[in-house]
Amino acid sequence: MAITWDASISEPLIYINGGLAPLASGFFVSSTATDNIMTIGSRTDGAQVYTGEIDEFSVWDVVKSPCEIAREMNSIRLGTESNLIRYYNFDQGNAGGTNTGLDFMFDLTAASNDGTLNNFGLTGTTSNWVSSAASISRFYGELAAVGLAGQSLIGEVIFPGSVQWINCTSNAMIVGATAASFNPALSDPNYDVNGTNYAMISTNGICSDTTECFLYSSLSLNEIDETATITIFPNPSNGSITVEMTSNTKEIQILSIKGELLETQKTHGKSEINMDLKYPAGVYFVRVQTPSSSIVKKISIQK
């Protein structure tokens, strides 16, 4: 869910799963916020408690457009993005475990306006830090990815509705290339066997998004595997993990919950890498770099 508020209008706009939601009608009593306190999940007086789960809460000092909201809603932030003034990613504690004392929440922006949890049990699978079911899979600002499956390109569709592949050099549309899967050698009459950069545009009629450009060359197809997937185990762990990869990858990066790059390990073409992460207990990101994109997984270290 996202809420955006333009000073030129009298009430906020609420978006659920990227779509504008109707506002409730009638008379409602709400907090007037005269105490200058912002709360997440209830009014400032503790009433009207939200009973669901929350992940990735951000506050911006600019009004986000509907297209920006839909494109960015599954993104991880670093906390240093322009116009981002508060950011809480809820990546603390052990999911569903005993988290007594972990009653605070980090603001990952420079403001460091950390929050305090009130009236949480902090044990069990409710009233606690729990596993995220949200599809938080991209880093904010990253272009949508293009992968390779066999001989075909596969584009990441941000706005379902229609897609169109283009030549990145000329920006010319590839006639008939209107599916997420595209084989240039078969479908582009101007295909250059030495290599051509392609991108895919996805649109829903109002919003559009263009992927990164992917260099496709039949001369190098045998050097590139299918779109990458990774498996990390055990998770949670004591810091010793194994990363299994099903595609040609370049490197593995470990990032903190604040998005800080902690270490990088080259894969040298291996499909399995063992890593001994000597970091304090907590949640971290493992990011695997492929030739065309990156895949991010959360891991938990428990000492």
Short mmCIF file of C-alpha atoms in Angstrom, two decimals:
data_model
loop_
_atom_site.label_atom_id
_atom_site.label_comp_id
_atom_site.label_asym_id
_atom_site.label_seq_id
_atom_site.Cartn_x
_atom_site.Cartn_y
_atom_site.Cartn_z
CA MET A 1 0.00 0.00 0.00
CA ALA A 2 1.17 3.55 -0.73
CA ILE A 3 -0.24 6.91 0.31
CA THR A 4 0.60 10.08 -1.62
CA TRP A 5 -0.52 13.57 -0.69
CA ASP A 6 -0.40 16.62 -2.97
CA ALA A 7 -0.71 20.00 -1.26
CA SER A 8 -3.06 21.10 -4.05
CA ILE A 9 -5.69 18.53 -3.05
CA SER A 10 -7.58 18.29 0.23
CA GLU A 11 -7.16 14.59 0.94
CA PRO A 12 -4.59 11.84 0.37
CA LEU A 13 -4.67 9.27 -2.40
CA ILE A 14 -4.27 5.62 -1.41
CA TYR A 15 -2.77 2.97 -3.72
CA ILE A 16 -3.05 -0.76 -3.04
CA ASN A 17 -0.80 -3.07 -5.10
CA GLY A 18 -0.05 -0.11 -7.37
CA GLY A 19 -3.71 0.68 -8.09
CA LEU A 20 -5.68 3.69 -6.85
CA ALA A 21 -8.14 2.64 -4.15
CA PRO A 22 -11.42 4.45 -3.41
CA LEU A 23 -11.56 6.39 -0.16
CA ALA A 24 -14.15 5.44 2.43
CA SER A 25 -17.12 7.77 2.77
CA GLY A 26 -18.94 8.88 5.88
CA PHE A 27 -17.87 10.38 9.20
CA PHE A 28 -14.68 9.13 10.86
CA VAL A 29 -12.77 10.20 13.96
CA SER A 30 -9.01 10.38 13.51
CA SER A 31 -5.98 11.72 15.33
CA THR A 32 -5.24 15.39 14.73
CA ALA A 33 -1.50 14.77 15.26
CA THR A 34 -1.10 17.77 17.55
CA ASP A 35 1.60 15.85 19.45
CA ASN A 36 3.91 15.89 16.38
CA ILE A 37 4.26 12.10 16.56
CA MET A 38 4.03 9.82 13.54
CA THR A 39 2.89 6.26 14.15
CA ILE A 40 2.77 3.21 11.89
CA GLY A 41 -0.10 0.78 12.46
CA SER A 42 -2.40 2.85 14.67
CA ARG A 43 -3.48 6.38 15.52
CA THR A 44 -1.13 8.35 17.72
CA ASP A 45 -3.42 7.68 20.69
CA GLY A 46 -3.13 3.90 20.15
CA ALA A 47 -6.61 3.48 18.70
CA GLN A 48 -7.56 1.95 15.31
CA VAL A 49 -4.84 -0.68 15.38
CA TYR A 50 -3.85 -2.24 12.05
CA THR A 51 -4.00 -6.03 12.31
CA GLY A 52 -1.99 -7.04 9.24
CA GLU A 53 1.71 -7.23 8.35
CA ILE A 54 3.89 -4.33 7.12
CA ASP A 55 7.14 -4.39 5.15
CA GLU A 56 9.15 -1.57 3.50
CA PHE A 57 7.71 1.72 4.84
CA SER A 58 9.11 4.89 3.24
CA VAL A 59 8.34 8.62 3.44
CA TRP A 60 9.23 10.99 0.59
CA ASP A 61 9.17 14.79 0.37
CA VAL A 62 7.86 14.67 -3.21
CA VAL A 63 4.54 13.46 -4.57
CA LYS A 64 4.93 10.13 -6.31
CA SER A 65 3.03 9.58 -9.54
CA PRO A 66 0.82 6.50 -9.92
CA CYS A 67 3.35 5.06 -12.39
CA GLU A 68 6.27 5.60 -10.00
CA ILE A 69 4.35 3.94 -7.18
CA ALA A 70 3.52 0.89 -9.30
CA ARG A 71 7.08 0.58 -10.63
CA GLU A 72 8.83 1.04 -7.27
CA MET A 73 6.57 -0.84 -4.86
CA ASN A 74 8.68 -4.03 -4.88
CA SER A 75 12.01 -2.25 -4.46
CA ILE A 76 14.57 -2.33 -1.67
CA ARG A 77 15.99 1.07 -0.73
CA LEU A 78 19.43 1.97 0.55
CA GLY A 79 18.24 4.99 2.54
CA THR A 80 20.34 7.44 0.51
CA GLU A 81 17.91 7.99 -2.39
CA SER A 82 17.01 11.57 -3.34
CA ASN A 83 13.88 12.92 -1.62
CA LEU A 84 13.66 9.89 0.71
CA ILE A 85 13.32 11.29 4.25
CA ARG A 86 12.31 8.20 6.28
CA TYR A 87 12.78 4.51 5.50
CA TYR A 88 12.00 1.44 7.64
CA ASN A 89 12.48 -2.02 6.13
CA PHE A 90 11.42 -4.11 9.18
CA ASP A 91 14.36 -6.50 8.74
CA GLN A 92 15.16 -7.15 12.39
CA GLY A 93 15.01 -10.00 14.85
CA ASN A 94 14.42 -13.68 14.15
CA ALA A 95 11.20 -14.33 12.26
CA GLY A 96 8.66 -15.88 14.62
CA GLY A 97 11.31 -16.41 17.29
CA THR A 98 12.03 -14.93 20.70
CA ASN A 99 12.84 -11.26 20.13
CA THR A 100 12.47 -9.90 23.63
CA GLY A 101 14.10 -6.49 23.82
CA LEU A 102 14.12 -5.89 20.04
CA ASP A 103 11.45 -3.23 20.40
CA PHE A 104 13.05 -0.67 18.09
CA MET A 105 13.06 -0.13 14.33
CA PHE A 106 15.88 1.51 12.37
CA ASP A 107 15.33 4.51 10.11
CA LEU A 108 17.91 3.83 7.39
CA THR A 109 18.03 7.43 6.14
CA ALA A 110 20.53 10.02 7.36
CA ALA A 111 17.84 11.35 9.72
CA SER A 112 18.18 8.16 11.83
CA ASN A 113 14.71 8.77 13.26
CA ASP A 114 14.40 5.28 14.75
CA GLY A 115 11.03 4.02 15.93
CA THR A 116 9.89 2.16 19.03
CA LEU A 117 7.53 -0.82 19.05
CA ASN A 118 4.69 -0.60 21.54
CA ASN A 119 2.52 -3.42 22.88
CA PHE A 120 4.23 -6.21 20.90
CA GLY A 121 4.60 -9.69 22.40
CA LEU A 122 7.85 -10.27 20.44
CA THR A 123 7.49 -14.06 20.58
CA GLY A 124 5.65 -16.46 18.28
CA THR A 125 4.21 -15.94 14.81
CA THR A 126 1.98 -12.96 15.69
CA SER A 127 2.68 -9.67 17.44
CA ASN A 128 6.32 -10.12 16.49
CA TRP A 129 8.94 -9.79 13.78
CA VAL A 130 7.77 -12.31 11.16
CA SER A 131 8.83 -13.61 7.74
CA SER A 132 8.00 -11.33 4.83
CA ALA A 133 5.58 -12.54 2.19
CA ALA A 134 6.07 -9.38 0.12
CA SER A 135 7.74 -9.60 -3.29
CA ILE A 136 10.62 -7.29 -2.40
CA SER A 137 12.98 -8.29 -5.17
CA ARG A 138 14.64 -5.23 -6.73
CA PHE A 139 16.83 -2.36 -5.68
CA TYR A 140 15.31 1.10 -6.03
CA GLY A 141 16.34 2.78 -9.28
CA GLU A 142 17.40 -0.43 -11.00
CA LEU A 143 16.20 -0.98 -14.53
CA ALA A 144 13.96 -3.96 -15.17
CA ALA A 145 16.11 -6.93 -16.12
CA VAL A 146 16.45 -8.99 -19.28
CA GLY A 147 17.54 -12.63 -18.99
CA LEU A 148 18.39 -15.39 -21.43
CA ALA A 149 16.46 -18.67 -21.58
CA GLY A 150 17.95 -20.96 -24.17
CA GLN A 151 18.06 -18.96 -27.42
CA SER A 152 15.43 -16.41 -26.35
CA LEU A 153 15.48 -13.20 -24.34
CA ILE A 154 13.05 -12.93 -21.41
CA GLY A 155 12.05 -9.44 -20.28
CA GLU A 156 10.92 -8.46 -16.78
CA VAL A 157 7.36 -7.15 -17.13
CA ILE A 158 6.70 -4.27 -14.75
CA PHE A 159 3.42 -3.09 -16.26
CA PRO A 160 1.35 -6.01 -17.59
CA GLY A 161 -0.82 -5.21 -20.56
CA SER A 162 1.37 -5.15 -23.63
CA VAL A 163 5.08 -5.41 -24.39
CA GLN A 164 7.29 -4.32 -27.27
CA TRP A 165 10.93 -5.14 -27.99
CA ILE A 166 13.15 -2.44 -29.46
CA ASN A 167 16.64 -2.08 -30.90
CA CYS A 168 18.53 0.00 -28.32
CA THR A 169 20.79 1.62 -30.90
CA SER A 170 18.09 2.87 -33.26
CA ASN A 171 15.12 2.74 -30.83
CA ALA A 172 13.25 1.05 -33.69
CA MET A 173 10.45 -1.32 -32.72
CA ILE A 174 10.86 -4.95 -33.75
CA VAL A 175 7.71 -5.73 -35.71
CA GLY A 176 5.83 -8.65 -34.17
CA ALA A 177 8.07 -8.84 -31.08
CA THR A 178 5.24 -8.28 -28.62
CA ALA A 179 5.71 -11.10 -26.10
CA ALA A 180 7.92 -11.25 -23.02
CA SER A 181 9.95 -13.96 -24.76
CA PHE A 182 11.84 -12.89 -27.89
CA ASN A 183 14.30 -14.74 -30.13
CA PRO A 184 16.16 -12.08 -32.17
CA ALA A 185 17.72 -14.58 -34.56
CA LEU A 186 14.24 -15.72 -35.60
CA SER A 187 12.12 -12.59 -35.15
CA ASP A 188 14.31 -9.61 -36.08
CA PRO A 189 14.84 -9.31 -39.85
CA ASN A 190 17.72 -6.87 -39.18
CA TYR A 191 19.46 -9.07 -36.63
CA ASP A 192 23.26 -8.80 -36.67
CA VAL A 193 24.96 -12.09 -35.89
CA ASN A 194 27.84 -10.12 -34.33
CA GLY A 195 25.56 -8.69 -31.68
CA THR A 196 22.67 -6.27 -31.18
CA ASN A 197 21.41 -4.56 -28.00
CA TYR A 198 17.73 -5.11 -27.26
CA ALA A 199 15.34 -3.82 -24.60
CA MET A 200 11.70 -4.47 -23.82
CA ILE A 201 9.02 -1.88 -23.04
CA SER A 202 6.05 -2.97 -20.94
CA THR A 203 2.96 -0.79 -20.66
CA ASN A 204 -0.54 -0.89 -19.25
CA GLY A 205 -1.81 1.88 -21.48
CA ILE A 206 -0.96 4.63 -18.99
CA CYS A 207 2.40 3.71 -17.50
CA SER A 208 5.41 2.25 -19.28
CA ASP A 209 8.77 0.86 -18.22
CA THR A 210 11.84 0.06 -20.33
CA THR A 211 14.26 -2.69 -19.33
CA GLU A 212 18.02 -2.53 -19.42
CA CYS A 213 19.62 -3.16 -22.82
CA PHE A 214 20.86 -6.70 -23.39
CA LEU A 215 23.61 -7.52 -25.88
CA TYR A 216 22.46 -10.58 -27.82
CA SER A 217 24.97 -12.34 -30.05
CA SER A 218 24.65 -15.85 -31.47
CA LEU A 219 28.45 -16.01 -31.28
CA SER A 220 28.30 -15.95 -27.48
CA LEU A 221 25.09 -17.86 -26.75
CA ASN A 222 27.01 -20.97 -25.72
CA GLU A 223 28.76 -18.91 -23.04
CA ILE A 224 25.55 -17.78 -21.34
CA ASP A 225 23.24 -20.05 -19.36
CA GLU A 226 19.55 -19.61 -18.68
CA THR A 227 18.14 -16.94 -16.39
CA ALA A 228 19.79 -17.31 -13.00
CA THR A 229 18.23 -18.78 -9.89
CA ILE A 230 20.01 -19.19 -6.58
CA THR A 231 19.53 -21.29 -3.46
CA ILE A 232 21.07 -20.39 -0.09
CA PHE A 233 21.25 -22.85 2.81
CA PRO A 234 21.04 -23.17 5.71
CA ASN A 235 18.91 -20.08 6.31
CA PRO A 236 18.93 -19.06 9.14
CA SER A 237 22.54 -20.04 9.77
CA ASN A 238 25.42 -19.34 12.13
CA GLY A 239 27.17 -17.49 9.30
CA SER A 240 28.40 -20.49 7.31
CA ILE A 241 26.29 -20.69 4.14
CA THR A 242 26.32 -22.39 0.76
CA VAL A 243 25.16 -20.51 -2.35
CA GLU A 244 24.06 -22.69 -5.27
CA MET A 245 23.63 -21.03 -8.67
CA THR A 246 22.05 -22.42 -11.83
CA SER A 247 23.45 -19.80 -14.19
CA ASN A 248 26.65 -18.10 -15.27
CA THR A 249 27.32 -15.60 -12.46
CA LYS A 250 30.09 -13.07 -11.93
CA GLU A 251 30.17 -12.42 -8.20
CA ILE A 252 28.36 -12.67 -4.88
CA GLN A 253 27.88 -9.59 -2.72
CA ILE A 254 26.94 -9.42 0.97
CA LEU A 255 25.09 -6.28 2.07
CA SER A 256 23.99 -5.05 5.49
CA ILE A 257 20.37 -4.21 6.33
CA LYS A 258 21.31 -0.61 5.50
CA GLY A 259 22.40 -1.67 2.04
CA GLU A 260 26.10 -1.21 2.74
CA LEU A 261 28.37 -3.48 0.69
CA LEU A 262 30.25 -5.65 3.21
CA GLU A 263 32.15 -8.03 0.96
CA THR A 264 32.39 -9.35 -2.58
CA GLN A 265 33.46 -12.82 -3.68
CA LYS A 266 34.12 -13.74 -7.30
CA THR A 267 32.50 -16.99 -8.41
CA HIS A 268 34.99 -17.84 -11.19
CA GLY A 269 32.26 -19.80 -12.97
CA LYS A 270 31.56 -22.14 -10.04
CA SER A 271 27.98 -23.29 -9.43
CA GLU A 272 28.44 -23.66 -5.66
CA ILE A 273 30.22 -21.31 -3.26
CA ASN A 274 30.74 -21.80 0.48
CA MET A 275 30.99 -18.62 2.53
CA ASP A 276 31.81 -18.01 6.20
CA LEU A 277 30.20 -14.70 7.16
CA LYS A 278 31.76 -13.38 10.35
CA TYR A 279 29.11 -10.79 11.12
CA PRO A 280 26.92 -10.15 14.18
CA ALA A 281 23.52 -11.83 14.37
CA GLY A 282 20.93 -10.14 12.17
CA VAL A 283 19.46 -9.95 8.69
CA TYR A 284 21.64 -9.44 5.60
CA PHE A 285 21.24 -9.42 1.83
CA VAL A 286 23.00 -11.80 -0.57
CA ARG A 287 23.13 -10.37 -4.08
CA VAL A 288 24.31 -12.54 -6.98
CA GLN A 289 25.47 -10.67 -10.06
CA THR A 290 24.73 -12.29 -13.43
CA PRO A 291 25.79 -11.03 -16.87
CA SER A 292 22.41 -9.36 -17.35
CA SER A 293 20.90 -8.68 -13.94
CA SER A 294 21.12 -9.35 -10.22
CA ILE A 295 19.17 -11.56 -7.80
CA VAL A 296 18.77 -10.62 -4.13
CA LYS A 297 17.93 -12.94 -1.22
CA LYS A 298 17.54 -12.22 2.48
CA ILE A 299 19.43 -14.33 5.00
CA SER A 300 19.41 -14.43 8.77
CA ILE A 301 22.50 -15.03 10.91
CA GLN A 302 21.90 -16.41 14.38
CA LYS A 303 24.71 -16.83 16.88
#
